[in-house]
XYZ file of C-alpha atoms in Angstrom:
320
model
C 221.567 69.475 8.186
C 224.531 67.995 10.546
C 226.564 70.559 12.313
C 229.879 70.496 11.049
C 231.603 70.684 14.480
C 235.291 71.518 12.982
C 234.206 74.648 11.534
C 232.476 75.543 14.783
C 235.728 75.139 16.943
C 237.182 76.354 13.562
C 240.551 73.361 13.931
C 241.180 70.998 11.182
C 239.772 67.510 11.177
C 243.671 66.089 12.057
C 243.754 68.836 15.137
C 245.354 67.240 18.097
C 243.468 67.164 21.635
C 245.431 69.792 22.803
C 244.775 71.702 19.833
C 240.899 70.905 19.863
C 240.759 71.949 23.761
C 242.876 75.483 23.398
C 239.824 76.472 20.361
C 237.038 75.658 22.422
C 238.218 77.506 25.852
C 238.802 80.424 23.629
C 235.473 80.340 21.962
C 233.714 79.693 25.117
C 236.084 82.892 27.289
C 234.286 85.087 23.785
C 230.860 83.725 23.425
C 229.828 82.226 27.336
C 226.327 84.496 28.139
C 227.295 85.651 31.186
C 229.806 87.782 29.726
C 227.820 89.136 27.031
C 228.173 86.127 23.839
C 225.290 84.827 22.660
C 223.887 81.776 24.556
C 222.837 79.798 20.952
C 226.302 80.204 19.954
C 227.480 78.978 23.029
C 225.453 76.150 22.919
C 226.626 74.941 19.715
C 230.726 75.486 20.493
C 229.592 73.453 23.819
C 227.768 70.757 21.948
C 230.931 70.466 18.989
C 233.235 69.745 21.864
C 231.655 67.754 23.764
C 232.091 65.274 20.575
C 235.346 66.394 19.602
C 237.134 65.764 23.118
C 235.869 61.834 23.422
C 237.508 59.476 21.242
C 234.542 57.721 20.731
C 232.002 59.791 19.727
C 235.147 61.786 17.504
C 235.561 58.284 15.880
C 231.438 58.316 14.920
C 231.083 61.430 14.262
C 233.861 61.321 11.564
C 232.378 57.999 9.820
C 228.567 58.750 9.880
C 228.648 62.788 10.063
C 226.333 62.513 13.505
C 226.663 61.039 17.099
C 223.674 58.557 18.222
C 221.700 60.526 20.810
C 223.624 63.427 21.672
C 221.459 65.114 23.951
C 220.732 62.657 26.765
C 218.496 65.455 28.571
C 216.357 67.565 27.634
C 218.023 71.298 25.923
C 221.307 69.208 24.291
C 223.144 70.480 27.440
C 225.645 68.188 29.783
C 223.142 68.776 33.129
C 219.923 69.366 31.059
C 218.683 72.664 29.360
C 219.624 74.626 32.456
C 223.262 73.353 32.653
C 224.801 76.767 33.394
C 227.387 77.608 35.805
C 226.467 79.242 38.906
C 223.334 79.730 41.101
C 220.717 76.654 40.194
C 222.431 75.702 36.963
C 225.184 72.958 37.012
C 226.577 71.156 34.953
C 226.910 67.065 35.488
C 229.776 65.347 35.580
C 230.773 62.862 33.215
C 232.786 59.648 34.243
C 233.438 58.891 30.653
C 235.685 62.345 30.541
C 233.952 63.077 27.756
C 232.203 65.971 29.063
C 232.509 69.379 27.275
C 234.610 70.855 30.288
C 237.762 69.305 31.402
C 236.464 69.159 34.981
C 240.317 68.420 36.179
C 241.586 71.406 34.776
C 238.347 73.348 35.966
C 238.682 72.080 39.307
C 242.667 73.391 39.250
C 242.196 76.719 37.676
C 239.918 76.896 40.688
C 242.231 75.648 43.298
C 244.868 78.516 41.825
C 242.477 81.363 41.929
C 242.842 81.649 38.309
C 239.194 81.261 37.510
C 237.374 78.285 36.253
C 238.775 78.604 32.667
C 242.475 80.297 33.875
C 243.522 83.560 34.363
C 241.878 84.773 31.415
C 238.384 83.876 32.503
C 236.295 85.121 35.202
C 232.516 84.641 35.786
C 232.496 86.976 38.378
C 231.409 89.595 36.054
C 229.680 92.030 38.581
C 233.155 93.108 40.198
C 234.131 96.312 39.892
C 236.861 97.281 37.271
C 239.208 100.015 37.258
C 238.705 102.035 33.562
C 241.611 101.488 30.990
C 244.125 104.551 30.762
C 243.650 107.192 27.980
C 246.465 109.026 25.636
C 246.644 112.426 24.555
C 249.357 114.958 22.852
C 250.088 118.234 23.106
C 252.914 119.968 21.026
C 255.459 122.777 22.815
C 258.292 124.896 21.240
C 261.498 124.853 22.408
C 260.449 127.306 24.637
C 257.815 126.044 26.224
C 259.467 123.330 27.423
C 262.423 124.588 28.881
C 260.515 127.091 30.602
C 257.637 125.343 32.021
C 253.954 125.977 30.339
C 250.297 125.547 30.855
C 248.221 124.402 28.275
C 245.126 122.676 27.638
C 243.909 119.116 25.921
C 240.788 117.969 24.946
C 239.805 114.063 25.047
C 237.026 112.190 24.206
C 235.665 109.116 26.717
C 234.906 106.496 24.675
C 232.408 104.756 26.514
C 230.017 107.601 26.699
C 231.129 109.631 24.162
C 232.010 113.008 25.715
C 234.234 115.502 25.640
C 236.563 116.830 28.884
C 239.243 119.790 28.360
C 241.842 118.921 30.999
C 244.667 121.922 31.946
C 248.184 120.493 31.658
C 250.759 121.839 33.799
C 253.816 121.281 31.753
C 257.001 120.806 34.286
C 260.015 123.395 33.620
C 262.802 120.942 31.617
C 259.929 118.520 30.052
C 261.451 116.627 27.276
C 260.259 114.895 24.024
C 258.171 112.288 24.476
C 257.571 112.405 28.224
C 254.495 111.495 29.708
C 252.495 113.287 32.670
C 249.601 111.608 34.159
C 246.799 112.409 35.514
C 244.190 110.080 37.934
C 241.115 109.502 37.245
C 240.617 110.916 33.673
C 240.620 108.432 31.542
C 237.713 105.430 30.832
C 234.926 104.752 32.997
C 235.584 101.735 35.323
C 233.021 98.852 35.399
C 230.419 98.320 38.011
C 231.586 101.196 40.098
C 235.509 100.747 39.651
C 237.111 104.068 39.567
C 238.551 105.755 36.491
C 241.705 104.937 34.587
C 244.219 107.808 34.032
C 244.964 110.016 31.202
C 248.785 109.922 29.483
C 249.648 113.137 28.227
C 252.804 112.842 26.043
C 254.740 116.038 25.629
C 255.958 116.421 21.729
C 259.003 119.124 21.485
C 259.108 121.382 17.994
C 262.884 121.437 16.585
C 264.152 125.126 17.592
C 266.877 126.588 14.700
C 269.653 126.405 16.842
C 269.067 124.358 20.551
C 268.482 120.670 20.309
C 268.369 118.547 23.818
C 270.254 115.656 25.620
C 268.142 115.148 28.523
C 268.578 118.171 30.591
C 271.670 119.053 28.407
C 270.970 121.751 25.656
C 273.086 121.754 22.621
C 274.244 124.031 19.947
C 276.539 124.574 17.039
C 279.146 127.168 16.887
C 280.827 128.483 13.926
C 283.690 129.528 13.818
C 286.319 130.742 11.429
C 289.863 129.573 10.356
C 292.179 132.131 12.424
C 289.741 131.863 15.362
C 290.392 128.638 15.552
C 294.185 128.738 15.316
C 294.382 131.935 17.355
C 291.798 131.638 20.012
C 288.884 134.043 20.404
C 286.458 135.493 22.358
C 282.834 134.909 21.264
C 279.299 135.702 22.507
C 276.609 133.332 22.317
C 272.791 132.943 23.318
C 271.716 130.717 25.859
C 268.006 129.107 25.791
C 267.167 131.468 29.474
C 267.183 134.261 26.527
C 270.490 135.596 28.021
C 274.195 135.840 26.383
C 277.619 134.517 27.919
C 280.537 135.141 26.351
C 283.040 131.898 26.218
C 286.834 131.327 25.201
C 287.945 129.233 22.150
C 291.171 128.100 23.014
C 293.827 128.816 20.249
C 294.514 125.702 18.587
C 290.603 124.513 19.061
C 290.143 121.190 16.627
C 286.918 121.164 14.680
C 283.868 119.222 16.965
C 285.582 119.720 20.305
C 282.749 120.372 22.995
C 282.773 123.736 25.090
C 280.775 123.562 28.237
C 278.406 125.954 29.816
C 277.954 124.794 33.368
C 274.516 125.139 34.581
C 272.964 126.822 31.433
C 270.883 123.595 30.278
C 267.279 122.661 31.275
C 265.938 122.005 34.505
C 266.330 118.149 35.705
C 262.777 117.064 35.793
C 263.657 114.377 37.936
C 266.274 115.471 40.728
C 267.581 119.229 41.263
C 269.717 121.341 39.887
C 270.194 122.194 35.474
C 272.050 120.901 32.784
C 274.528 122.325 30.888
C 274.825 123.955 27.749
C 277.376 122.383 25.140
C 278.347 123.950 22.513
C 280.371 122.006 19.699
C 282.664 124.120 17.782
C 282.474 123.860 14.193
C 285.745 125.471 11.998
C 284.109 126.765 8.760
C 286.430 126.100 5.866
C 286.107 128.820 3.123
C 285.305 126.904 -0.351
C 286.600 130.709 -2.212
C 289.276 132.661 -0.844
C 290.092 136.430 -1.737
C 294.021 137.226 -3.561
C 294.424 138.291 0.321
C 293.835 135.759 1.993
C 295.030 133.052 -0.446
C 298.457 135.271 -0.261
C 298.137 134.814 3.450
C 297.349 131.226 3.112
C 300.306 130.565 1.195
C 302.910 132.308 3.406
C 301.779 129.986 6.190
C 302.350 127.228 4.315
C 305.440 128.245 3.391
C 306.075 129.115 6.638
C 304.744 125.757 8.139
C 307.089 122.374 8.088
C 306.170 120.055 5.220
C 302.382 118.463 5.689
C 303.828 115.113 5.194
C 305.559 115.217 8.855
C 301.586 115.041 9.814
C 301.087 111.477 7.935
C 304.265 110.189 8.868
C 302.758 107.408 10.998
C 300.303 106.685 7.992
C 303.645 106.778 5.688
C 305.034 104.918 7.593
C 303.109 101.437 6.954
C 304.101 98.747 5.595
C 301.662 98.565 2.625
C 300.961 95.172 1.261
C 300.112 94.041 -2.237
């Protein structure tokens, strides 16, 4: 039965040249022997080619299904049965252009140091490689990761199947999502190419109270009505495990920031800590006591009218 040689290079019969030439140098980078395809395969994405890129034989192939006598020596190979690149094997060149390489573009690939077939491709297949990089997790508390921890991971190579426990030293400050590597612990490298690295990528639990900004901790504090109004004096944790006290100004607006200088996380990357900030939150009691309604009242009463707050919103023109 006649090969069909579209489904080989798996185009369309209407593919363009271009589009003919991009399939086969992509099947041939996957299937050429000396980089571990299989040399019948090869043979026949060769062979489909070598028809589809000249006009001529294109034009016969697509009236009678065949081309004349394809394989002018002996194997069905341009250069004979042996046409291989490298060492003994050749392959011939072909005036016509017809040839199943594009000797032009070969030749230039060549001339580039990009390989015979471009970047992509490279016979030299014995040079050594380094190993791809590995990834790994590990999971801290709050904690942990201001304070600095040591824990262990366990990974699995993938080329030989085995199993390494590697200690983590986890930096005081780390932060979610931050990566610490480690040479020479991930995939075996080819033909005597050193090892590729291990990513360990540090994943932060939520703590009830801290959240981070960098080196920057963060925290909500409540407070009520009159300490708001008043001003107050309140004690509060920090994430060392110690307490500061701090001042709420009298007349403190609900979400304005109070800073703790130096009472953050370590910079991982440069000296000295963050700082704590701590966003003051005015609770707003949804049931009130006769007392303090009573009290509520009087300061209202007390107070100039509300509406000298919206005057500037009053104060708009407002347009049908």
């Amino acid at each position: 039965m006649a090969k069909n040689y579209y489904d080989i290079l798996g185009v369309k019969k209407n593919a363009s040249a271009d589009e003919i030439k991009k399939a086969f140098r992509k099947l041939a980078q996957k299937h050429h022997p000396d980089a571990g395809g299989d040399e019948e395969t090869f043979k026949n994405i060769n062979e489909a080619y070598e028809v589809l890129s000249d006009p001529e034989k294109k034009k016969q192939y697509d009236r009678f299904g065949t081309v004349g006598n394809f394989s002018e020596q002996p194997g069905g190979w341009p250069g004979g049965a042996q046409g291989w690149p490298g060492g003994s094997r050749s392959y011939t060149h072909s005036s016509s252009g017809g040839a199943g390489f594009d000797w032009g573009d070969i030749f230039s690939n060549i001339r580039n140091g990009d390989g015979a077939f471009g970047s992509n491709w490279d016979f030299n297949v014995n040079k050594k490689r380094k190993g791809r990089d590995l990834q790994a997790s590990i999971e801290l508390t709050f904690e942990e990761a201001f304070n600095g921890a040591t824990k262990r991971v366990s990974i699995k190579v993938p080329s030989t199947g085995e199993t390494e426990t590697v200690t983590v030293k986890v930096p005081e400050g780390a932060v979610d999502g931050g990566r610490l590597r480690y040479r020479g612990k991930g995939e075996y490298g080819a033909n005597g190419g050193e090892r590729g690295d291990l990513l360990v990528v540090t994943k932060i639990q939520a703590h009830p109270f801290f959240s981070r900004d960098k080196a920057d901790v963060l925290m909500d504090l409540p407070v009520s009505i009159d300490e708001a109004v008043l001003g107050a004096s309140v004690v509060v944790p920090t994430p060392d495990g110690s307490r500061v006290k701090i001042r709420v100004p009298a007349g403190t607006q609900d979400g304005r920031i109070l800073r703790v200088k130096g009472k953050g996380a370590k910079q991982v990357k440069g000296k000295g800590y963050g700082d704590l900030r701590i966003k003051v939150c005015v609770n707003i009691p949804k049931d009130l006591n006769p007392e303090q309604r009573q009290a509520l009242e009087a300061f209202r009463d007390a107070s100039p009218s509300p509406e000298s707050l919206r005057h500037a919103l009053n104060a708009q023109e407002v347009h049908a």
